[in-house]
PDB file of C-alpha atoms and ligand atoms in Angstrom:
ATOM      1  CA  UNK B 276     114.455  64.308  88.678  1.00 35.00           C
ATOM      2  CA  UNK B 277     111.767  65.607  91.184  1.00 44.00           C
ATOM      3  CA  UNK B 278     108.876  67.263  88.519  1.00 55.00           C
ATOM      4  CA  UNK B 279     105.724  67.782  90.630  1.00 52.00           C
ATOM      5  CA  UNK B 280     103.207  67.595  91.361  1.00 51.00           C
ATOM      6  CA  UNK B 281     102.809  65.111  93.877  1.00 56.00           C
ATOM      7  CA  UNK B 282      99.704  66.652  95.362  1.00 66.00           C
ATOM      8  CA  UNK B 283      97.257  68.996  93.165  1.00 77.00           C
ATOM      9  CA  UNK B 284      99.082  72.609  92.162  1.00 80.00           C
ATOM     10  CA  UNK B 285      96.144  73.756  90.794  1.00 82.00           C
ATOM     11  CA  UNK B 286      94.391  75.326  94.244  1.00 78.00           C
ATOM     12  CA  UNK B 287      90.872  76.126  94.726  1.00 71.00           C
ATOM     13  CA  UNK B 288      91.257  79.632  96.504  1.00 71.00           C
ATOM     14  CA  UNK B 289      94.883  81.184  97.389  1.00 67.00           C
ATOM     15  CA  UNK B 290      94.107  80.929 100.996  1.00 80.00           C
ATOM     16  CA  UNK B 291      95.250  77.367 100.974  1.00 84.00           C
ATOM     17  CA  UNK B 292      97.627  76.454 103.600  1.00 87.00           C
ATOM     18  CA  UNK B 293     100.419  73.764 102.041  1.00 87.00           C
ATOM     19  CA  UNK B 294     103.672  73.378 103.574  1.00 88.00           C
ATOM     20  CA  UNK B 295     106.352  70.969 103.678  1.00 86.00           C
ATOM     21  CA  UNK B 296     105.797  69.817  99.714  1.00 88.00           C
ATOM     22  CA  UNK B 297     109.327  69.913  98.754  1.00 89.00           C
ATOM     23  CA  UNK B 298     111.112  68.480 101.922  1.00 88.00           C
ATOM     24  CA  UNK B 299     112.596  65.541 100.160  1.00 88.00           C
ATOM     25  CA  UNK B 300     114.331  67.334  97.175  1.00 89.00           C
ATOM     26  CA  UNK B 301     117.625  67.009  97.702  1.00 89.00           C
ATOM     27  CA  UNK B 302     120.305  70.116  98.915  1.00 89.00           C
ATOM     28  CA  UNK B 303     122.117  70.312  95.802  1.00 90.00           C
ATOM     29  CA  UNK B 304     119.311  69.731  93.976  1.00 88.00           C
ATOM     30  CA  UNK B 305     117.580  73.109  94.978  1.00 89.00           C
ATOM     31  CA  UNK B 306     121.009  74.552  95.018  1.00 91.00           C
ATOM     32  CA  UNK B 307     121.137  73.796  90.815  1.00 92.00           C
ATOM     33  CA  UNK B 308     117.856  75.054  90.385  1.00 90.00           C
ATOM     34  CA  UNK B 309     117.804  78.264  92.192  1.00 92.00           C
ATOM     35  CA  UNK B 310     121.420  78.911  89.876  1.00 95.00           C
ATOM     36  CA  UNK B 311     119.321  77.565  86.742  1.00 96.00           C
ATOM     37  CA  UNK B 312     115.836  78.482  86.708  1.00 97.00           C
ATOM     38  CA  UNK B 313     115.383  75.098  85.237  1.00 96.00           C
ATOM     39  CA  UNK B 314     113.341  73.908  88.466  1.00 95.00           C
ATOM     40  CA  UNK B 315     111.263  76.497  90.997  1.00 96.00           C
ATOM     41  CA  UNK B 316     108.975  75.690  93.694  1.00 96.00           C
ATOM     42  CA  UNK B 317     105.175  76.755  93.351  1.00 95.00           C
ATOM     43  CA  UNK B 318     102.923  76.979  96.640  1.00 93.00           C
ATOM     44  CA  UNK B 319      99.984  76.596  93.647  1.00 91.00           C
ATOM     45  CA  UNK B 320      98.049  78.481  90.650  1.00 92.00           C
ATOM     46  CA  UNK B 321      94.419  79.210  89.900  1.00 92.00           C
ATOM     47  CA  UNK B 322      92.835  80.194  86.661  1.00 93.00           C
ATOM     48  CA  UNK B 323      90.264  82.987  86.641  1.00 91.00           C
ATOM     49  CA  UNK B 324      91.641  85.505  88.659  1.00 92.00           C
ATOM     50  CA  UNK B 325      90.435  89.076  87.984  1.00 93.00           C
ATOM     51  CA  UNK B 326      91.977  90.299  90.676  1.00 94.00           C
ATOM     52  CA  UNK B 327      96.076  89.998  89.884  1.00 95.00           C
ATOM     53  CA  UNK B 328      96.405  92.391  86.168  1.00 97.00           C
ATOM     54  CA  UNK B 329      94.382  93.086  83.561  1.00 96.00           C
ATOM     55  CA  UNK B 330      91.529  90.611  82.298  1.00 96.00           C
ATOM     56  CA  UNK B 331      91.443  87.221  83.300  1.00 97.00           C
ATOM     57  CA  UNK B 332      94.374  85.684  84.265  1.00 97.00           C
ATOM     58  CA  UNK B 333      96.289  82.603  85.395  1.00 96.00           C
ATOM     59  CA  UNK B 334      98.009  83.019  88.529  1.00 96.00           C
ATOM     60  CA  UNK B 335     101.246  80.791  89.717  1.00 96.00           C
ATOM     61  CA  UNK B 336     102.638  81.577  93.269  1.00 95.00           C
ATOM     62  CA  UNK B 337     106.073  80.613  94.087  1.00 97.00           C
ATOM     63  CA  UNK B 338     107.477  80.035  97.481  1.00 97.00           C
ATOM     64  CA  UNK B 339     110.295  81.582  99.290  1.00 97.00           C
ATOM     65  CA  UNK B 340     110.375  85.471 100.774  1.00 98.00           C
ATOM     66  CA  UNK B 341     112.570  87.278 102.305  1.00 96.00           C
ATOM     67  CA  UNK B 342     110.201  89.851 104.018  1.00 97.00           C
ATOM     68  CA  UNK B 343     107.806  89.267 106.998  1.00 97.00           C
ATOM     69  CA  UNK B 344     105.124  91.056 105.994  1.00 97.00           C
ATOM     70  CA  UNK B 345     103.054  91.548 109.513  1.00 97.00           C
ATOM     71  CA  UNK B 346     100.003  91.553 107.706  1.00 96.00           C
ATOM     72  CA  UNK B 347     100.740  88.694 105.102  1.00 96.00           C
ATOM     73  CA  UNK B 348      98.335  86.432 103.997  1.00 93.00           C
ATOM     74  CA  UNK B 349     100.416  83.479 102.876  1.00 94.00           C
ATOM     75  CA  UNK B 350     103.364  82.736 105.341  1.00 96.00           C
ATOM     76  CA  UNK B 351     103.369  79.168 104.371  1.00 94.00           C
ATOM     77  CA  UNK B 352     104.648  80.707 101.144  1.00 95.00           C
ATOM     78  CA  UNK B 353     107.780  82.110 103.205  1.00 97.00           C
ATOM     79  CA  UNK B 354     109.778  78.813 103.067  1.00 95.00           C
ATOM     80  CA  UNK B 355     111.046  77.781  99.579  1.00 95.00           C
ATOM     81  CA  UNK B 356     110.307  74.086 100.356  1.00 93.00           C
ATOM     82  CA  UNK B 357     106.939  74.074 101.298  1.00 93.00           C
ATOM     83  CA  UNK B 358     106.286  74.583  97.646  1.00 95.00           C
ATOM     84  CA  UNK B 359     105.834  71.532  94.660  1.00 93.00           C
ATOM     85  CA  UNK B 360     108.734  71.447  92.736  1.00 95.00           C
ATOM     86  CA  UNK B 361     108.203  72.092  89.395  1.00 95.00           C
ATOM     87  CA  UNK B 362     110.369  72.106  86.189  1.00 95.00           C
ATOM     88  CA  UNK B 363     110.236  75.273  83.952  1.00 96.00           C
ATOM     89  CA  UNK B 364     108.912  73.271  81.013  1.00 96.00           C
ATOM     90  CA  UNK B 365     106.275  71.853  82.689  1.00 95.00           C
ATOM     91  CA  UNK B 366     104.880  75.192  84.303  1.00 95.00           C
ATOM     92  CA  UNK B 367     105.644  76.513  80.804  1.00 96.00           C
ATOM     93  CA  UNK B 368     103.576  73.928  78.983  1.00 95.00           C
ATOM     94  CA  UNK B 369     100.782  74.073  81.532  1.00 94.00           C
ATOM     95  CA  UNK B 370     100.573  77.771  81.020  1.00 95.00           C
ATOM     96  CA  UNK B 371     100.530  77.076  77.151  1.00 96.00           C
ATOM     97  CA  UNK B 372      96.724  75.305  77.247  1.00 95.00           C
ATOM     98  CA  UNK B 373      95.331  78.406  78.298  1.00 96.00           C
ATOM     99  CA  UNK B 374      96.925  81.063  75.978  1.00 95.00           C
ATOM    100  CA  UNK B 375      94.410  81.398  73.620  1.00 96.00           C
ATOM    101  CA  UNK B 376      91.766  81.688  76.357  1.00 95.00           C
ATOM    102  CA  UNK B 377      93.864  84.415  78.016  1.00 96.00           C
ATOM    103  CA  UNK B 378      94.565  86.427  75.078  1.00 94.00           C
ATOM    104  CA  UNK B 379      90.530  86.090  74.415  1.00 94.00           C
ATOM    105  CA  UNK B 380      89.863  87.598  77.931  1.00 94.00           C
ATOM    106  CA  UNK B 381      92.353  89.759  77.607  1.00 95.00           C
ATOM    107  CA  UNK B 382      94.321  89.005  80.222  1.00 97.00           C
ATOM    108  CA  UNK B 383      97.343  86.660  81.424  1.00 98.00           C
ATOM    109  CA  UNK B 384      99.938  85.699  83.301  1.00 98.00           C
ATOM    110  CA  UNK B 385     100.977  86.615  86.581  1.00 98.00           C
ATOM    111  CA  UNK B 386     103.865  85.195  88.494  1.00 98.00           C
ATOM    112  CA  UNK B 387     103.309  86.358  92.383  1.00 97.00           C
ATOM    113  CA  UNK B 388     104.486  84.861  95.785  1.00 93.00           C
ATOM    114  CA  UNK B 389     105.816  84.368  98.464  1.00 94.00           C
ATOM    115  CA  UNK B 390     107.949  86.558  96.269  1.00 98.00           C
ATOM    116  CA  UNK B 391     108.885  85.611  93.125  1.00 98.00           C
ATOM    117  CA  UNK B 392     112.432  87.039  92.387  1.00 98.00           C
ATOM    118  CA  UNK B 393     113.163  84.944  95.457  1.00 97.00           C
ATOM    119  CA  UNK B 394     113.941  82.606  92.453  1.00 97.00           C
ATOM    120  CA  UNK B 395     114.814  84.828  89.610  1.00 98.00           C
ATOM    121  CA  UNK B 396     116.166  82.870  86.826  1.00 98.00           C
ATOM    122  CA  UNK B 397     112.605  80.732  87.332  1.00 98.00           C
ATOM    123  CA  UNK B 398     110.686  84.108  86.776  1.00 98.00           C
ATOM    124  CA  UNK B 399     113.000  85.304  84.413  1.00 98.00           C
ATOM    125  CA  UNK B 400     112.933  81.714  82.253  1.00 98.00           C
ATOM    126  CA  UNK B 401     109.103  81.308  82.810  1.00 98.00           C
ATOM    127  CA  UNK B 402     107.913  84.629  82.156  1.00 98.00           C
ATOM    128  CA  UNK B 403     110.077  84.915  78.438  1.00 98.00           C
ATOM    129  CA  UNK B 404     108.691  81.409  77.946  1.00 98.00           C
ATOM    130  CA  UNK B 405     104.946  82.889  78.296  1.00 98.00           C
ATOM    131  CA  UNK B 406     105.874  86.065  76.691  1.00 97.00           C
ATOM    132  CA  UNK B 407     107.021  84.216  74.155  1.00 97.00           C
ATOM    133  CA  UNK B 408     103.773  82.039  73.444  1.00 97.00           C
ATOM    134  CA  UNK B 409     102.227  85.402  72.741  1.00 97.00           C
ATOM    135  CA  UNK B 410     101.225  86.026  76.668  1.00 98.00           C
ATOM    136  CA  UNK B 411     100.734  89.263  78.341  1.00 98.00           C
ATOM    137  CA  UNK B 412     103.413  88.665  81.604  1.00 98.00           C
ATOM    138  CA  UNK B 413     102.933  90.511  84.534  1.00 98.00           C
ATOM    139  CA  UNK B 414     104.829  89.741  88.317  1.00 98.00           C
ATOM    140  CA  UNK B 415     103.580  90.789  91.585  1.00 98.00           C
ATOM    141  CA  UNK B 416     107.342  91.548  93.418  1.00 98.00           C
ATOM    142  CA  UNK B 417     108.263  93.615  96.740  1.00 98.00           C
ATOM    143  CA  UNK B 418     111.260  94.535  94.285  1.00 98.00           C
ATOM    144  CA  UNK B 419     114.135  93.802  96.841  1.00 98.00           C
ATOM    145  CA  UNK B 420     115.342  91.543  94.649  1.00 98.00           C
ATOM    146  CA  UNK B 421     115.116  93.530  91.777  1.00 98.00           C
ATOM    147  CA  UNK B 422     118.763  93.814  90.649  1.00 98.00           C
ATOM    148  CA  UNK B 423     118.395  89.863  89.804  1.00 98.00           C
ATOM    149  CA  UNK B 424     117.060  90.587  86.967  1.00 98.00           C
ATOM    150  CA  UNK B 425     118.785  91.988  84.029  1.00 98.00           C
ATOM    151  CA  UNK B 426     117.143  94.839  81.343  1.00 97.00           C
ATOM    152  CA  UNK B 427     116.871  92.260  78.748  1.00 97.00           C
ATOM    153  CA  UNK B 428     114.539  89.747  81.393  1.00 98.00           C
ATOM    154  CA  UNK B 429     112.974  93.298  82.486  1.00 97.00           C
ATOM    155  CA  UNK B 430     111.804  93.592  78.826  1.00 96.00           C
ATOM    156  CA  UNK B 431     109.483  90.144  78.867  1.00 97.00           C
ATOM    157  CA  UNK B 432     107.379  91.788  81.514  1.00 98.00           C
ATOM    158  CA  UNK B 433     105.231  94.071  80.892  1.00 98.00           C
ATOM    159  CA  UNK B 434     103.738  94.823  83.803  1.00 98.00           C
ATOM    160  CA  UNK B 435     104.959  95.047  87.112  1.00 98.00           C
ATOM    161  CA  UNK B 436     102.983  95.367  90.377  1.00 98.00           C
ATOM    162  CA  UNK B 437     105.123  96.583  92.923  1.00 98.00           C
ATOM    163  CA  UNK B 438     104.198  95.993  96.471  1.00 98.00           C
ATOM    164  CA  UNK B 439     105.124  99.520  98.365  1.00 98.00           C
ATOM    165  CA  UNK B 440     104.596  98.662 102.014  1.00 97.00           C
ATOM    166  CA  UNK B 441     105.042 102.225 103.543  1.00 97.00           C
ATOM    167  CA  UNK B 442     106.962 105.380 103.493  1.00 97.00           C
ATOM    168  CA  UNK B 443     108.998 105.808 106.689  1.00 96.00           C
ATOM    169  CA  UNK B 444     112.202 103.974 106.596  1.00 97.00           C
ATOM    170  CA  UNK B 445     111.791 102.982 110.280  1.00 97.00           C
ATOM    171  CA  UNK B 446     108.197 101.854 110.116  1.00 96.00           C
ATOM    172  CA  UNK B 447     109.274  99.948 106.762  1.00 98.00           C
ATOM    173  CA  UNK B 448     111.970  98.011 108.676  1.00 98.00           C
ATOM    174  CA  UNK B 449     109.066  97.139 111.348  1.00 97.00           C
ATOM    175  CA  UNK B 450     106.566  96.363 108.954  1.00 97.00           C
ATOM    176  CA  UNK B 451     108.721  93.724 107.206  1.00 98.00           C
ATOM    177  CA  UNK B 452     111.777  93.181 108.511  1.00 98.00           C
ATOM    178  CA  UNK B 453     113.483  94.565 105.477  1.00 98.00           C
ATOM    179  CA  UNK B 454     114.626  97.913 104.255  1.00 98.00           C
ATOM    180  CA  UNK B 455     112.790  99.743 101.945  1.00 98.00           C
ATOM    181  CA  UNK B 456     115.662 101.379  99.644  1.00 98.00           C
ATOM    182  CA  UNK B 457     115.675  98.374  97.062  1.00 98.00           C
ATOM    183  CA  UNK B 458     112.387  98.495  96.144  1.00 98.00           C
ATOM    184  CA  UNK B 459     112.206 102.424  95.393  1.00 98.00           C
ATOM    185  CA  UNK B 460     115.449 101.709  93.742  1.00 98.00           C
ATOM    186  CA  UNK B 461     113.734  99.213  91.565  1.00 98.00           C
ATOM    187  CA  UNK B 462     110.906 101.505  91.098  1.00 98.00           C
ATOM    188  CA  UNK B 463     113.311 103.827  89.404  1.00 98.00           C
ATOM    189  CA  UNK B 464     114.852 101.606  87.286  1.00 98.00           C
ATOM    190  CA  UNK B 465     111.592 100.547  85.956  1.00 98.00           C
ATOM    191  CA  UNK B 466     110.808 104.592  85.488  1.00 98.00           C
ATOM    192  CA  UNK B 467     114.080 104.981  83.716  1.00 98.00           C
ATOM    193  CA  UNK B 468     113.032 102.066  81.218  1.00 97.00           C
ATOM    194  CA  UNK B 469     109.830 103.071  80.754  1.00 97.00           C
ATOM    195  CA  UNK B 470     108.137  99.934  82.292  1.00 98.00           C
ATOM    196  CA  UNK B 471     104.742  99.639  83.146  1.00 98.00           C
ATOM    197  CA  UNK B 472     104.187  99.541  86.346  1.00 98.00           C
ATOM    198  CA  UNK B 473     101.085  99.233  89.404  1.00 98.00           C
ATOM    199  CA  UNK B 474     101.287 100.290  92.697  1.00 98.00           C
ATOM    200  CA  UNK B 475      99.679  97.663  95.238  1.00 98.00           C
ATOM    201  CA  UNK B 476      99.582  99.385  98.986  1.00 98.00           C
ATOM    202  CA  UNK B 477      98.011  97.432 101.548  1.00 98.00           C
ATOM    203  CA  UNK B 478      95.354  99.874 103.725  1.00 98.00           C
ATOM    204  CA  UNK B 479      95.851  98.243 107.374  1.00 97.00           C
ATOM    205  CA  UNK B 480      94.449 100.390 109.706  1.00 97.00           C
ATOM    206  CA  UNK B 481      96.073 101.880 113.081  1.00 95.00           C
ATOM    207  CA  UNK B 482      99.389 100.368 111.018  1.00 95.00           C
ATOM    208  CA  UNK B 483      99.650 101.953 106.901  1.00 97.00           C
ATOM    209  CA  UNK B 484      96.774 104.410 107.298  1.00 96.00           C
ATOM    210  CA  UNK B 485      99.146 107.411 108.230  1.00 96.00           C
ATOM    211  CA  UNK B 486      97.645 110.059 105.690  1.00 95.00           C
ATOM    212  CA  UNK B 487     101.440 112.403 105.770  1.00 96.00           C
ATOM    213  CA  UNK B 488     103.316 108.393 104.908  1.00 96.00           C
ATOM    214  CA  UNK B 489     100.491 108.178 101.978  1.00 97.00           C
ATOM    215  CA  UNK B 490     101.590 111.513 100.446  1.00 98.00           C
ATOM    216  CA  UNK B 491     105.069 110.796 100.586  1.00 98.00           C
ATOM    217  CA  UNK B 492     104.111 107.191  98.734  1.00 98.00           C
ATOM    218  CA  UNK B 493     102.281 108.873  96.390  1.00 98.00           C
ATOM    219  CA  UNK B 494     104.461 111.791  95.523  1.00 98.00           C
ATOM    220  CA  UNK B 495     106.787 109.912  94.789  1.00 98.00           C
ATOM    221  CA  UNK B 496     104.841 106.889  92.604  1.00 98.00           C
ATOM    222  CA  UNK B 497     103.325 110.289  90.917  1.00 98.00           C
ATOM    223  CA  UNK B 498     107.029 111.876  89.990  1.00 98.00           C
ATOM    224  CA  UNK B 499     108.369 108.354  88.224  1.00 98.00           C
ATOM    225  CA  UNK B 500     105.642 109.036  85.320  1.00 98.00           C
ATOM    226  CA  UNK B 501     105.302 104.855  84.708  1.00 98.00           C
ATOM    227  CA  UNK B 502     102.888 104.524  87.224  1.00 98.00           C
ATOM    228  CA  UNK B 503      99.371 103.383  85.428  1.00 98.00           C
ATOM    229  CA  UNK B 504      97.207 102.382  88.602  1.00 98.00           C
ATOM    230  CA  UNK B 505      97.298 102.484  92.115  1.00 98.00           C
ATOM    231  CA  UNK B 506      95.709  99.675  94.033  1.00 98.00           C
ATOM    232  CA  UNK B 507      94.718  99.897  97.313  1.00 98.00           C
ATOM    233  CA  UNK B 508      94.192  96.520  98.677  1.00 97.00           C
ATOM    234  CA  UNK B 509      92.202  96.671 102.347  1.00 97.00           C
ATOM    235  CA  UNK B 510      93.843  94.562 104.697  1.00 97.00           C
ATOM    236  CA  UNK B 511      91.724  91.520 105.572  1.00 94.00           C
ATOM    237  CA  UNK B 512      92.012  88.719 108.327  1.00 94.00           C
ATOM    238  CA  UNK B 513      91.762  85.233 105.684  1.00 91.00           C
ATOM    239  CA  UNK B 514      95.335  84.652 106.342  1.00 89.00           C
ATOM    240  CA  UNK B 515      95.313  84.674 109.961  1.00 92.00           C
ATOM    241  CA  UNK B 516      94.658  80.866 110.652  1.00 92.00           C
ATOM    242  CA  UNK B 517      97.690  80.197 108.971  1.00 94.00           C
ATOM    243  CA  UNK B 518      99.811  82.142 111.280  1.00 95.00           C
ATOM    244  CA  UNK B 519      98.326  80.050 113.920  1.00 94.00           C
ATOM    245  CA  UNK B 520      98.810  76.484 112.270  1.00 94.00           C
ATOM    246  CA  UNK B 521     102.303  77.757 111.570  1.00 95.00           C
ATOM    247  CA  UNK B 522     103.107  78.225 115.072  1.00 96.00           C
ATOM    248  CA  UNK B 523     104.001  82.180 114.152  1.00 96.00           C
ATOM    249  CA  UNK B 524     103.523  85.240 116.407  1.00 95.00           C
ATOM    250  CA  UNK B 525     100.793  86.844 115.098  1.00 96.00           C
ATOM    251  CA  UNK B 526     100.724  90.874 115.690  1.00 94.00           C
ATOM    252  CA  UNK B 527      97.006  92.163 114.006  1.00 95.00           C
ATOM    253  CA  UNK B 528      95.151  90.330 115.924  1.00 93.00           C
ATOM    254  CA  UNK B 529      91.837  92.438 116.532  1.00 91.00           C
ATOM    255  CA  UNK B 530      93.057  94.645 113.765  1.00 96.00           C
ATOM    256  CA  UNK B 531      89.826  94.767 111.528  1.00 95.00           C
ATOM    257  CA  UNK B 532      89.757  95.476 108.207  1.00 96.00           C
ATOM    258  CA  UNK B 533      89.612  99.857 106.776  1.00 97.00           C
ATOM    259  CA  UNK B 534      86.040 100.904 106.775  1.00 97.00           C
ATOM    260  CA  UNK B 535      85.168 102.575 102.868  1.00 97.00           C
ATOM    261  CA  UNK B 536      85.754 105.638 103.911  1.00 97.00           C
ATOM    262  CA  UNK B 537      88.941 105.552 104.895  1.00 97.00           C
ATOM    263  CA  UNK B 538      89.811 102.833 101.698  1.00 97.00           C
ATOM    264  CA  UNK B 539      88.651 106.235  99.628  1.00 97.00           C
ATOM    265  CA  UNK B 540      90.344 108.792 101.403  1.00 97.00           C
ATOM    266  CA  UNK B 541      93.553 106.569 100.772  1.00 98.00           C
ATOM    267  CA  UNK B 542      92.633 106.353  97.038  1.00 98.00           C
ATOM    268  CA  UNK B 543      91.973 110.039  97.502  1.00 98.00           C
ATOM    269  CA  UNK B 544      95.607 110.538  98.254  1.00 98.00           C
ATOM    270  CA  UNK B 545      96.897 109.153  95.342  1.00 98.00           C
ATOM    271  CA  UNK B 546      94.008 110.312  92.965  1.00 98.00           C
ATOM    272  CA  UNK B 547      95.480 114.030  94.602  1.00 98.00           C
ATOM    273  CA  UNK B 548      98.353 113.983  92.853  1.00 98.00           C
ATOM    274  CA  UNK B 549      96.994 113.065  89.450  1.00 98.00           C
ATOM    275  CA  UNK B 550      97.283 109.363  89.749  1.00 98.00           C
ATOM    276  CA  UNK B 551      94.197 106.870  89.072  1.00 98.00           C
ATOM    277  CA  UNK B 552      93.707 104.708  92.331  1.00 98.00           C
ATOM    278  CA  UNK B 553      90.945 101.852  93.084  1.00 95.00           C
TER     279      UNK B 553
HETATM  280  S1  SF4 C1188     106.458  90.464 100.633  1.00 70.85           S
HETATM  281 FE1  SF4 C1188     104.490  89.429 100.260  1.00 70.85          FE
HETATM  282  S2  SF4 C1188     104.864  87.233 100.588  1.00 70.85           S
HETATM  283 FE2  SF4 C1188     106.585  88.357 101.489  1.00 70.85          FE
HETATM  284  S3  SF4 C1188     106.029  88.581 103.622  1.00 70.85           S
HETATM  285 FE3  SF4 C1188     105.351  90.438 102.554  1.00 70.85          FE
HETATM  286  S4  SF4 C1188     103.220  90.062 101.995  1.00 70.85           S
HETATM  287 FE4  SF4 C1188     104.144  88.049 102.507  1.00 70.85          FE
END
């Protein structure tokens, strides 16, 4: 039975490169637990974070994407066994001996990645098991992967952040190597059920800052009616170094990071059609 960790999960910023931390569980083994949800891989967790949901919150990133984010900050996240492996109870149990400090703070938990539905039935079995503790769930997702999970899983969240890269189908495909289609199609489905949702939109200049591809994002986060926030997160360089210890092609090099003005006339785009942005 592999039940991490063998190094430290807990990590002191999520800017810490960790790779290869899974290599010797076994092929079926990862097999079972990507079909169960009884095992997942986690690249790490902080407590504290104010940055990932409401209040204060505890934070567990999984491993394993299917995108290729040009601007991502984690690629060692990318590859499902870099991460610790770690059995649902555990993670669930570890998450337990901070509830009544999170609901105190008002805040919780927040499954993010990599991306998350990478391994579903682990989200899906780790965020009813916080839900059920009496923990506010929330999960950072691109939403490809969103058909994995079914209405009844949908209903232990309740809050989604959904990462909407861009607007133009092309420049999508570019971006991160994926179509866009399933995550608007998971937006909807969240609209439909009345799910809370956030918006989280990455500002990288010369790249996302195209004002007519903002509109269309926003006109369309405005007409679903679930949308509570907009977050526009400037692109920064604190991933970088991992691109380069990775041995990966890096493509923003020399890219620097959206001046405030142009972070608020992005926020001003969304705030245009009657939504609240930061
Ligand atoms: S979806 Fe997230 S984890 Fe995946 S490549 Fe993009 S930024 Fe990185």
């Amino acid at each position: 039975m592999f039940d991490g960790p063998v190094v430290s999960l807990e990590a002191k910023n999520p800017f810490e490169l960790r790779v290869h931390l899974g290599d010797a569980v076994p092929e079926q083994s990862v097999r079972e637990a990507l079909a169960s949800g009884d095992m997942g891989f986690l690249h790490s967790y902080t407590t504290g974070s104010t940055v990932d949901g409401p209040g204060v919150r505890v934070v567990a990133w999984t491993t394993g994407c299917m995108w290729r984010c040009q601007y991502c900050h984690n690629p060692d996240t990318w590859t499902l066994s870099n991460g610790i492996p770690v059995s649902v109870a555990k993670a669930a149990a570890e998450l337990g001996k901070y509830r009544h400090d999170l609901k105190a703070m008002s805040g919780g938990f927040t499954l993010s990645g990599g991306e998350p539905l990478m391994q579903s039935r682990f989200a899906a079995k780790l965020l009813a098991a916080a839900k059920k503790m009496g923990i506010h769930t929330a999960i950072e997702t691109n939403g490809f992967y969103g058909d994995r999970l079914s209405d009844a899983e949908l209903d232990t969240i309740d809050l989604v952040m959904l990462g909407i890269k861009t607007w133009d189908p092309a420049r999508h495909l570019a971006l991160t190597g994926q179509p866009i289609e399933p995550t608007l199609e998971f937006a909807r489905r969240l609209a439909a059920r009345r799910r809370p949702m956030w918006i989280r939109f990455v500002l990288v200049p010369g790249v996302t800052d195209d004002l007519d591809d903002l509109a269309k994002t926003a006109a369309f986060a405005a007409a679903l009616g679930n949308v509570e926030r907009v977050e526009v997160l400037p692109f920064h360089q604190l991933g970088r170094y991992k691109w380069e210890r990775l041995g990966l092609d890096y493509a923003l090099d020399g890219v620097t990071p959206p001046t405030a003005e142009l972070a608020e006339q992005a926020c001003d785009v969304f705030r245009h059609v009657g939504l609240t942005a930061y």
